[in-house]
Every structure is written in C-alpha cells, then in structure tokens.
Coordinates of C-alpha atoms in Angstrom, one line a residue:
M1222 CA 108.8 73.1 -136.6
G1223 CA 108.6 76.8 -137.6
V1224 CA 105.9 77.4 -134.9
D1225 CA 108.1 75.7 -132.3
I1226 CA 111.1 77.9 -133.1
Q1227 CA 108.9 81.0 -133.0
N1228 CA 107.6 80.1 -129.5
K1229 CA 111.2 79.5 -128.3
I1230 CA 112.2 82.9 -129.6
R1231 CA 109.2 84.6 -127.9
L1232 CA 110.1 82.8 -124.6
A1233 CA 113.7 83.9 -124.9
L1234 CA 112.8 87.5 -125.5
G1235 CA 110.2 87.4 -122.7
S1236 CA 112.8 86.1 -120.3
V1237 CA 115.1 89.0 -121.3
K1238 CA 112.3 91.4 -120.6
D1239 CA 111.6 89.8 -117.2
H1240 CA 115.3 90.1 -116.2
A1241 CA 115.3 93.8 -117.4
S1242 CA 112.2 94.6 -115.4
I1243 CA 113.6 92.8 -112.3
G1244 CA 116.8 94.8 -112.7
K1245 CA 114.8 98.1 -112.8
A1246 CA 112.9 97.0 -109.6
M1247 CA 116.3 96.4 -107.9
I1248 CA 117.5 99.8 -108.8
Y1249 CA 114.2 101.2 -107.5
N1250 CA 115.1 99.5 -104.2
H1251 CA 118.0 101.8 -103.6
H1252 CA 115.7 104.9 -103.6
N1253 CA 112.5 103.6 -102.0
R1254 CA 111.3 101.1 -99.5
K1255 CA 112.9 97.7 -99.8
A1256 CA 109.6 95.8 -99.1
F1257 CA 107.8 97.5 -102.0
S1258 CA 110.6 96.7 -104.3
D1259 CA 110.6 93.0 -103.2
I1260 CA 106.8 92.9 -103.8
E1261 CA 107.3 94.1 -107.4
I1262 CA 110.1 91.6 -108.0
A1263 CA 108.0 88.7 -106.6
V1264 CA 105.1 89.7 -108.9
L1265 CA 107.4 89.8 -111.9
R1266 CA 108.9 86.4 -111.1
A1267 CA 105.4 84.8 -110.4
T1268 CA 104.2 86.0 -113.8
G1269 CA 107.2 85.2 -115.9
H1270 CA 107.2 84.2 -119.6
D1271 CA 107.9 80.6 -119.0
N1272 CA 105.3 77.9 -119.5
G1273 CA 105.4 76.8 -115.8
P1274 CA 102.7 77.5 -113.3
I1275 CA 103.0 80.2 -110.6
G1276 CA 105.5 79.1 -108.1
D1277 CA 104.3 78.5 -104.6
K1278 CA 107.3 80.3 -103.2
Y1279 CA 106.4 83.5 -105.0
M1280 CA 102.8 83.3 -103.6
H1281 CA 104.2 82.8 -100.1
E1282 CA 106.6 85.6 -100.6
I1283 CA 104.0 88.1 -101.8
L1284 CA 101.6 87.3 -98.9
F1285 CA 104.4 87.5 -96.4
L1286 CA 105.8 90.8 -97.7
V1287 CA 102.3 92.4 -97.8
S1288 CA 101.4 91.2 -94.3
N1289 CA 104.6 92.9 -93.0
S1290 CA 104.3 96.1 -95.0
P1291 CA 101.5 98.4 -93.9
G1292 CA 99.9 100.2 -96.9
S1293 CA 101.4 97.9 -99.5
I1294 CA 98.2 96.4 -100.9
P1295 CA 97.4 99.3 -103.2
F1296 CA 101.0 99.1 -104.4
L1297 CA 100.7 95.4 -105.0
A1298 CA 97.4 95.9 -106.9
E1299 CA 99.0 98.6 -109.1
R1300 CA 101.9 96.4 -110.0
I1301 CA 99.7 93.5 -110.9
S1302 CA 97.4 95.8 -113.0
R1303 CA 100.4 97.3 -114.7
R1304 CA 101.8 93.9 -115.6
L1305 CA 98.5 92.8 -117.1
C1306 CA 98.0 96.0 -119.0
K1307 CA 101.4 96.2 -120.6
T1308 CA 101.9 92.5 -121.6
R1309 CA 101.1 91.3 -125.1
H1310 CA 101.9 87.7 -124.2
R1311 CA 99.0 85.4 -123.5
L1312 CA 100.8 83.3 -120.9
V1313 CA 101.9 86.3 -118.9
A1314 CA 98.3 87.7 -119.1
L1315 CA 96.9 84.3 -117.9
K1316 CA 99.4 84.0 -115.1
T1317 CA 98.6 87.6 -113.9
L1318 CA 94.9 86.8 -113.9
S1319 CA 95.6 83.6 -112.1
L1320 CA 97.7 85.4 -109.5
I1321 CA 94.7 87.7 -108.8
H1322 CA 92.5 84.7 -108.4
R1323 CA 94.9 83.0 -106.0
L1324 CA 95.3 86.1 -103.9
L1325 CA 91.5 86.3 -103.6
R1326 CA 91.5 82.7 -102.4
G1327 CA 94.6 82.5 -100.4
G1328 CA 94.8 85.5 -98.1
N1329 CA 93.1 86.1 -94.8
R1330 CA 89.8 88.1 -94.5
C1331 CA 91.6 91.4 -93.8
F1332 CA 93.8 90.9 -96.9
E1333 CA 90.8 90.0 -99.0
Q1334 CA 88.8 93.0 -97.9
Q1335 CA 91.7 95.4 -98.7
L1336 CA 92.3 93.8 -102.1
R1337 CA 88.6 94.3 -102.8
S1338 CA 88.9 97.9 -101.7
A1339 CA 91.9 98.3 -104.0
H1340 CA 89.7 97.2 -106.9
V1341 CA 86.9 99.6 -105.9
S1342 CA 89.3 102.5 -105.7
G1343 CA 90.8 101.6 -109.1
H1344 CA 94.2 100.4 -108.0
L1345 CA 93.4 96.8 -109.1
Q1346 CA 92.3 96.6 -112.7
M1347 CA 91.7 93.5 -114.7
S1348 CA 91.9 95.0 -118.2
T1349 CA 92.6 92.7 -121.2
N1350 CA 92.4 95.5 -123.8
S1351 CA 95.6 94.2 -125.4
F1352 CA 93.6 91.2 -126.5
L1353 CA 90.3 92.9 -127.6
K1354 CA 91.1 92.9 -131.3
C1355 CA 92.2 89.2 -131.2
S1356 CA 89.4 86.7 -132.2
D1357 CA 91.3 83.5 -131.5
P1358 CA 90.0 81.1 -128.8
W1359 CA 92.9 81.9 -126.4
S1360 CA 92.2 85.6 -126.4
S1361 CA 88.5 85.0 -125.9
F1362 CA 89.2 82.8 -122.9
L1363 CA 91.4 85.5 -121.4
R1364 CA 88.6 88.1 -121.7
S1365 CA 86.1 85.7 -120.3
Y1366 CA 88.3 84.8 -117.3
A1367 CA 89.0 88.5 -116.6
A1368 CA 85.2 89.2 -116.7
Y1369 CA 84.8 86.3 -114.3
L1370 CA 87.3 87.7 -111.9
E1371 CA 85.6 91.1 -112.1
E1372 CA 82.5 89.4 -110.7
R1373 CA 84.5 87.2 -108.3
V1374 CA 86.0 90.2 -106.5
G1375 CA 82.5 91.0 -105.3
W1376 CA 82.4 87.7 -103.4
A1377 CA 84.1 86.8 -100.1
I1378 CA 85.1 83.5 -98.4
N1379 CA 83.3 83.3 -95.1
Q1380 CA 84.4 81.6 -92.0
A1381 CA 82.8 78.3 -93.1
G1382 CA 84.9 78.4 -96.3
K1383 CA 82.1 79.2 -98.6
L1384 CA 81.6 82.1 -101.0
E1385 CA 79.2 84.8 -100.0
P1386 CA 78.3 87.9 -102.1
V1387 CA 79.3 91.3 -100.7
M1388 CA 77.7 94.7 -101.0
F1389 CA 79.2 97.3 -103.3
N1390 CA 80.4 99.3 -100.4
G1391 CA 82.4 96.3 -99.1
L1392 CA 79.9 95.3 -96.4
E1393 CA 79.0 91.7 -96.4
F1394 CA 75.4 90.5 -96.7
G1395 CA 73.8 90.0 -93.3
C1396 CA 72.6 86.7 -92.0
Y1397 CA 69.1 86.4 -93.4
E1398 CA 66.3 84.4 -91.8
E1399 CA 64.8 81.5 -93.8
K1400 CA 62.3 82.6 -96.4
S1401 CA 63.6 86.2 -96.2
V1402 CA 62.4 88.2 -99.2
D1403 CA 65.4 90.5 -98.9
M1404 CA 67.7 87.5 -99.2
V1405 CA 66.0 86.1 -102.2
F1406 CA 65.8 89.2 -104.3
R1407 CA 69.3 90.4 -103.5
K1408 CA 71.3 87.3 -103.4
L1409 CA 69.7 85.3 -106.2
P1410 CA 70.6 87.9 -108.9
K1411 CA 74.1 87.9 -107.6
C1412 CA 74.3 84.1 -107.9
Q1413 CA 72.9 84.3 -111.5
A1414 CA 75.4 87.0 -112.5
F1415 CA 78.2 84.8 -111.1
I1416 CA 76.9 81.7 -113.0
D1417 CA 76.7 83.7 -116.3
R1418 CA 80.4 84.6 -116.0
V1419 CA 81.3 80.9 -115.3
L1420 CA 79.3 79.9 -118.4
D1421 CA 81.3 82.4 -120.5
C1422 CA 84.5 80.5 -119.6
S1423 CA 83.3 77.3 -121.3
P1424 CA 86.1 75.3 -122.8
R1425 CA 84.1 74.5 -126.0
D1426 CA 86.5 76.6 -128.2
I1427 CA 89.7 75.8 -126.2
V1428 CA 90.7 72.6 -124.7
P1429 CA 92.2 73.4 -121.2
A1430 CA 93.9 70.0 -121.1
A1431 CA 96.3 71.2 -123.8
D1432 CA 97.6 73.9 -121.4
S1433 CA 98.1 73.4 -117.7
L1434 CA 97.7 77.1 -116.9
A1435 CA 94.3 77.3 -118.6
Q1436 CA 93.2 74.1 -116.9
A1437 CA 94.2 75.3 -113.5
A1438 CA 92.3 78.5 -114.0
L1439 CA 89.2 76.7 -115.1
V1440 CA 89.4 74.1 -112.3
N1441 CA 89.3 76.7 -109.6
T1442 CA 86.5 78.6 -111.4
L1443 CA 84.5 75.4 -111.5
K1444 CA 85.0 74.7 -107.8
E1445 CA 83.7 78.1 -107.0
S1446 CA 80.8 77.6 -109.3
F1447 CA 79.8 74.5 -107.4
Q1448 CA 79.4 76.5 -104.2
V1449 CA 77.4 79.3 -105.8
Y1450 CA 75.2 76.7 -107.6
I1451 CA 74.3 75.2 -104.2
M1452 CA 73.4 78.7 -102.9
L1453 CA 71.3 79.3 -106.0
C1454 CA 69.4 76.0 -105.5
E1455 CA 68.7 76.9 -101.9
G1456 CA 67.5 80.3 -102.9
I1457 CA 65.2 79.0 -105.6
G1458 CA 63.7 76.5 -103.2
I1459 CA 62.9 79.3 -100.8
L1460 CA 61.6 81.5 -103.6
I1461 CA 59.1 78.8 -104.7
N1462 CA 58.0 78.1 -101.2
M1463 CA 57.2 81.7 -100.5
F1464 CA 55.9 82.5 -104.0
F1465 CA 52.2 82.7 -103.0
D1466 CA 53.0 84.9 -100.0
L1467 CA 54.5 87.6 -102.3
T1468 CA 52.8 90.6 -103.7
R1469 CA 51.8 90.5 -107.4
P1470 CA 54.8 92.7 -108.6
A1471 CA 57.1 90.5 -106.5
R1472 CA 55.7 87.4 -108.1
A1473 CA 56.4 88.8 -111.5
L1474 CA 60.0 89.5 -110.5
A1475 CA 60.2 86.0 -109.1
C1476 CA 59.1 84.6 -112.4
D1477 CA 61.8 86.6 -114.2
I1478 CA 64.4 85.1 -111.9
L1479 CA 63.1 81.6 -112.5
K1480 CA 63.1 82.2 -116.3
R1481 CA 66.8 83.2 -116.1
T1482 CA 67.5 80.2 -113.9
S1483 CA 65.7 77.9 -116.4
R1484 CA 68.1 79.0 -119.2
Q1485 CA 71.2 78.8 -116.9
S1486 CA 70.4 75.3 -115.5
K1487 CA 70.5 73.8 -119.0
E1488 CA 73.7 75.7 -120.0
L1489 CA 75.4 74.8 -116.7
H1490 CA 74.5 71.2 -117.1
D1491 CA 76.0 71.2 -120.6
L1492 CA 79.1 73.0 -119.3
Y1493 CA 79.7 70.5 -116.6
E1494 CA 79.3 67.6 -119.0
T1495 CA 81.8 69.2 -121.4
C1496 CA 84.3 69.7 -118.6
K1497 CA 84.0 66.1 -117.5
R1498 CA 85.1 65.1 -121.0
V1499 CA 88.0 67.5 -121.6
M1500 CA 89.4 68.2 -118.2
E1501 CA 92.4 66.2 -117.0
N1502 CA 91.4 66.6 -113.4
K1503 CA 88.9 63.8 -112.8
N1504 CA 88.6 64.4 -109.1
L1505 CA 86.1 67.2 -109.3
E1506 CA 82.8 66.3 -107.8
Y1507 CA 80.3 68.0 -110.0
P1508 CA 76.8 68.8 -108.6
N1509 CA 73.8 67.1 -110.1
V1510 CA 72.3 70.1 -111.9
Q1511 CA 68.5 70.2 -111.6
I1512 CA 67.2 71.5 -115.0
I1513 CA 64.3 73.8 -114.6
T1514 CA 62.0 73.7 -117.7
M1515 CA 59.9 76.7 -118.8
D1516 CA 56.9 74.5 -118.0
H1517 CA 57.7 75.0 -114.4
V1518 CA 57.8 78.8 -114.7
L1519 CA 54.7 78.9 -116.8
A1520 CA 52.9 76.9 -114.1
L1521 CA 53.8 79.4 -111.5
E1522 CA 52.7 82.3 -113.8
Q1523 CA 49.4 80.7 -114.4
C1524 CA 48.9 80.1 -110.6
S1525 CA 49.9 83.7 -110.0
S1526 CA 47.3 84.9 -112.6
F1527 CA 44.7 82.6 -111.0
M1528 CA 45.4 84.2 -107.6
S1529 CA 45.0 87.7 -109.0
T1530 CA 41.6 87.0 -110.6
S1531 CA 40.1 84.5 -108.3
T1532 CA 37.9 85.5 -105.4
S1533 CA 39.1 82.5 -103.4
T1534 CA 41.7 83.4 -100.8
T1535 CA 43.3 79.9 -100.9
P1536 CA 45.6 79.3 -103.9
P1537 CA 45.7 75.8 -105.5
P1538 CA 48.5 73.5 -104.3
L1539 CA 51.8 74.4 -105.9
S1540 CA 52.6 70.7 -106.7
D1541 CA 49.3 70.5 -108.6
C1542 CA 50.1 73.5 -110.7
L1543 CA 53.5 72.3 -111.5
T1544 CA 52.3 68.8 -112.3
T1545 CA 49.6 70.1 -114.7
L1546 CA 52.0 71.7 -117.1
G1547 CA 54.9 69.3 -116.4
K1548 CA 53.2 66.1 -117.4
E1549 CA 54.2 66.1 -121.1
S1550 CA 57.8 67.1 -120.5
E1551 CA 58.0 64.5 -117.7
K1552 CA 56.8 61.7 -120.0
E1553 CA 59.3 62.7 -122.7
E1554 CA 62.2 62.8 -120.4
N1555 CA 61.4 60.0 -117.9
G1556 CA 58.9 57.8 -119.6
D1557 CA 56.7 55.9 -117.1
N1558 CA 59.3 55.1 -114.6
G1559 CA 57.5 57.2 -111.9
S1560 CA 60.3 59.8 -111.7
S1561 CA 58.8 63.3 -111.6
S1562 CA 60.7 66.2 -113.1
S1563 CA 57.9 68.5 -112.1
Q1564 CA 58.3 68.2 -108.4
F1565 CA 60.5 71.2 -108.3
S1566 CA 59.0 72.3 -105.0
C1567 CA 60.9 69.5 -103.3
T1568 CA 64.3 70.2 -101.9
M1569 CA 67.0 69.9 -104.5
E1570 CA 70.0 67.8 -103.5
T1571 CA 73.5 68.1 -104.8
K1572 CA 76.6 66.1 -104.0
I1573 CA 79.6 68.3 -103.9
S1574 CA 83.1 68.2 -102.4
K1575 CA 83.4 70.4 -99.3
V1576 CA 87.1 70.8 -99.8
W1577 CA 87.6 73.5 -102.4
V1578 CA 89.0 76.7 -100.9
V1579 CA 92.6 75.6 -100.7
F1580 CA 94.5 75.1 -103.9
E1581 CA 95.7 71.5 -104.3
E1582 CA 99.3 72.5 -104.8
D1583 CA 99.3 74.7 -101.7
D1584 CA 98.6 71.9 -99.1
G1585 CA 97.0 74.5 -96.9
E1586 CA 100.2 76.3 -96.3
L1587 CA 99.1 79.5 -98.1
Q1588 CA 97.3 80.7 -95.0
V1589 CA 100.5 80.6 -92.8
P1590 CA 102.2 83.8 -94.0
M1591 CA 98.9 85.7 -93.5
A1592 CA 98.4 84.6 -89.9
M1593 CA 99.4 88.1 -88.7
D1594 CA 97.0 91.0 -89.1
I1595 CA 97.6 93.6 -91.7
V1596 CA 97.8 97.1 -90.2

C-alpha cells in the first residue's frame, strides 16, 4: 500500500511539472515562432508522467508541425534530448526513447534523414546518464534500449519497407551484386552490431508484460531484429559460398565473422524463446534461428588451412568439410533421423511477417501528415 501511495504522489508531482513546463512553452510562444512552441508542447504532452502510452494524436501533431515548419527538426531533436536528459522518472525516460523510436519508424525518408543528421550533429542525444548509478532492472533496460536506438539511428527504412544500414556520412549503402565482397564485409558487421544491441535488451531481468510501455518498446525492437536477422542469414550464405574465392587474409576475417555469428545465433535463439514465454503479444512471427556451431567454423578454418598448404588448385567440397567436423554434434542434436545440422552451405529459410514497419496502433495513418516534403 505504501508503495502505491508513493507512486501516486510521484505521478501527481510529475503532472504538476508537466503543466509548468507546458506553461513556460506557451509563454515562449509569445516571443518566438508559434510552430516551434507547439512542437515543444506536443513533445511534453507525448512524454507525460502518466502510465499511458504515447498518444497517437501527439505523434500526428509532431509530424504535421515539423513537416510545415522548415528548419524545425534540430529544434525538435534538442527538445527531445533535453526532456530525456533532465528527467529522473523512468516512465518519462522510456516514453522519450519510445518517441525517438517511433519518429524513426513513422516519418518519410526526408524526415528520417534529417533526424539522423540531427543525431550526427549532436542535436539529438540519447543520454541516460541520470540512470547510470542505478542497478535496478528497469534502469538497466533503459540504458540497453538507449544503446539500441544509438545503433538503430544508423539504419534506414528503404522503399521496400525493410531496414538497411547507412554510411556514417548519411549516404545509404549502394545496391551490391550477389556475392559482392564489399557487401559482405561492410554489411555483415553492421548486422552483428545491431543484433548485439537487441540481445542487450533481453527481458530476462524485467518482465515487459508487467508494463505496457516496456513491452511496446521491446515488440518493435524484436520486429526490427527479425528483418536484420534475415539480412544476416543471406549475407552469411553468400560469405560461405564465396569463401574459397577469397584471399587468405579475407578468409581469416570471414572466420572471425562466423565465430561471432556462432555466438549470436545461440543467444538470439534463447532470446526469442524467452520472449515467446513472457510477451503478451503472441502475434509475432519469430524467425527460425539457424544455430551455427563452432564445428562449422572450425571446418572452414581447416579447409582454409588445407588450401594454403596444399599444392592442389582445387579445394575439397565445402559440404564434405562441414560434414567431417559436424557429425558428432549432428548425432547429439538430431540422432539418426537424417536431419543434418552441418549442411550450413544450404540456403537458410526463415518464416517472418512482412508487415512490421507500421505500428499496430497507428493503422498506417502515421504516414499521412508527412506526405508533404520538408523544405
């Protein structure tokens, strides 16, 4: 009962602070551009101290105001960053981070690029320093979610509705041909960095089902991870197929990538299984994670070593190399049912929902206010 009273007091005090901040913004309106003042008020209302989710009307309002106010995105980014930096309330911090996430997912390409530029220039910051000294699960989740968004801002939604990594200078990756070395060694590390940030947001220490805000944040993080995992699988398949065409240093780098993927595949499989148990949203279509064992990587390393020392110009078949070191693990995992875990050279298949970009609560309407170009 005591805890409930304390929470009510905190909510009441937070509501008073919100009204005071909105009042200041209204006074600011008399001396500066009205649109900027309206943007600040919308941000404050969207990230209020109440327990409810971010209201759709505030999202629509922010996007509409920004689309009709040239040069307002740096101002929007600064107000969001200021809100996150000053708050000591975990709900406000989570709402502010969720607002950033929704803006990255909900605007048009021009808006998305300008928001990314605001991050590069320092206008948009995702600092959770207020929670660094806290060791509770909630604070840990906030820090992990903020780190995920720091990585997420380096990805863009392409015209097909899928995530693609972007260069640090804001230019998107080009369209690479199949089996492109450049594609493999530039895009795969980006995918792995993304997956690492997703793994850090594991709900093992905090049950998202207990809080709708945390659950909503994790649901959209998971949906995006599904897309990146598919890209990772495609890249790994290309890497293995081109493995013996690479130079010896490139093969060593490829093995390092595969070792990291081996660790990630097991952890990602465990994360998805945990989320299936604790998440209230049962409509998520999780991909079937292909676990890459270290035997697979060792097989490639041995084949690479064989190529470097052998006088033969023709390497042994890849499937034979993988099968040689994969037999014992195959028997342990699959028995004698004929299923082969070592045939990693085959194309990996995943089943995944193609509808993930639009938030469920938005019903696709979030794109409407941003139909006009931002000058």
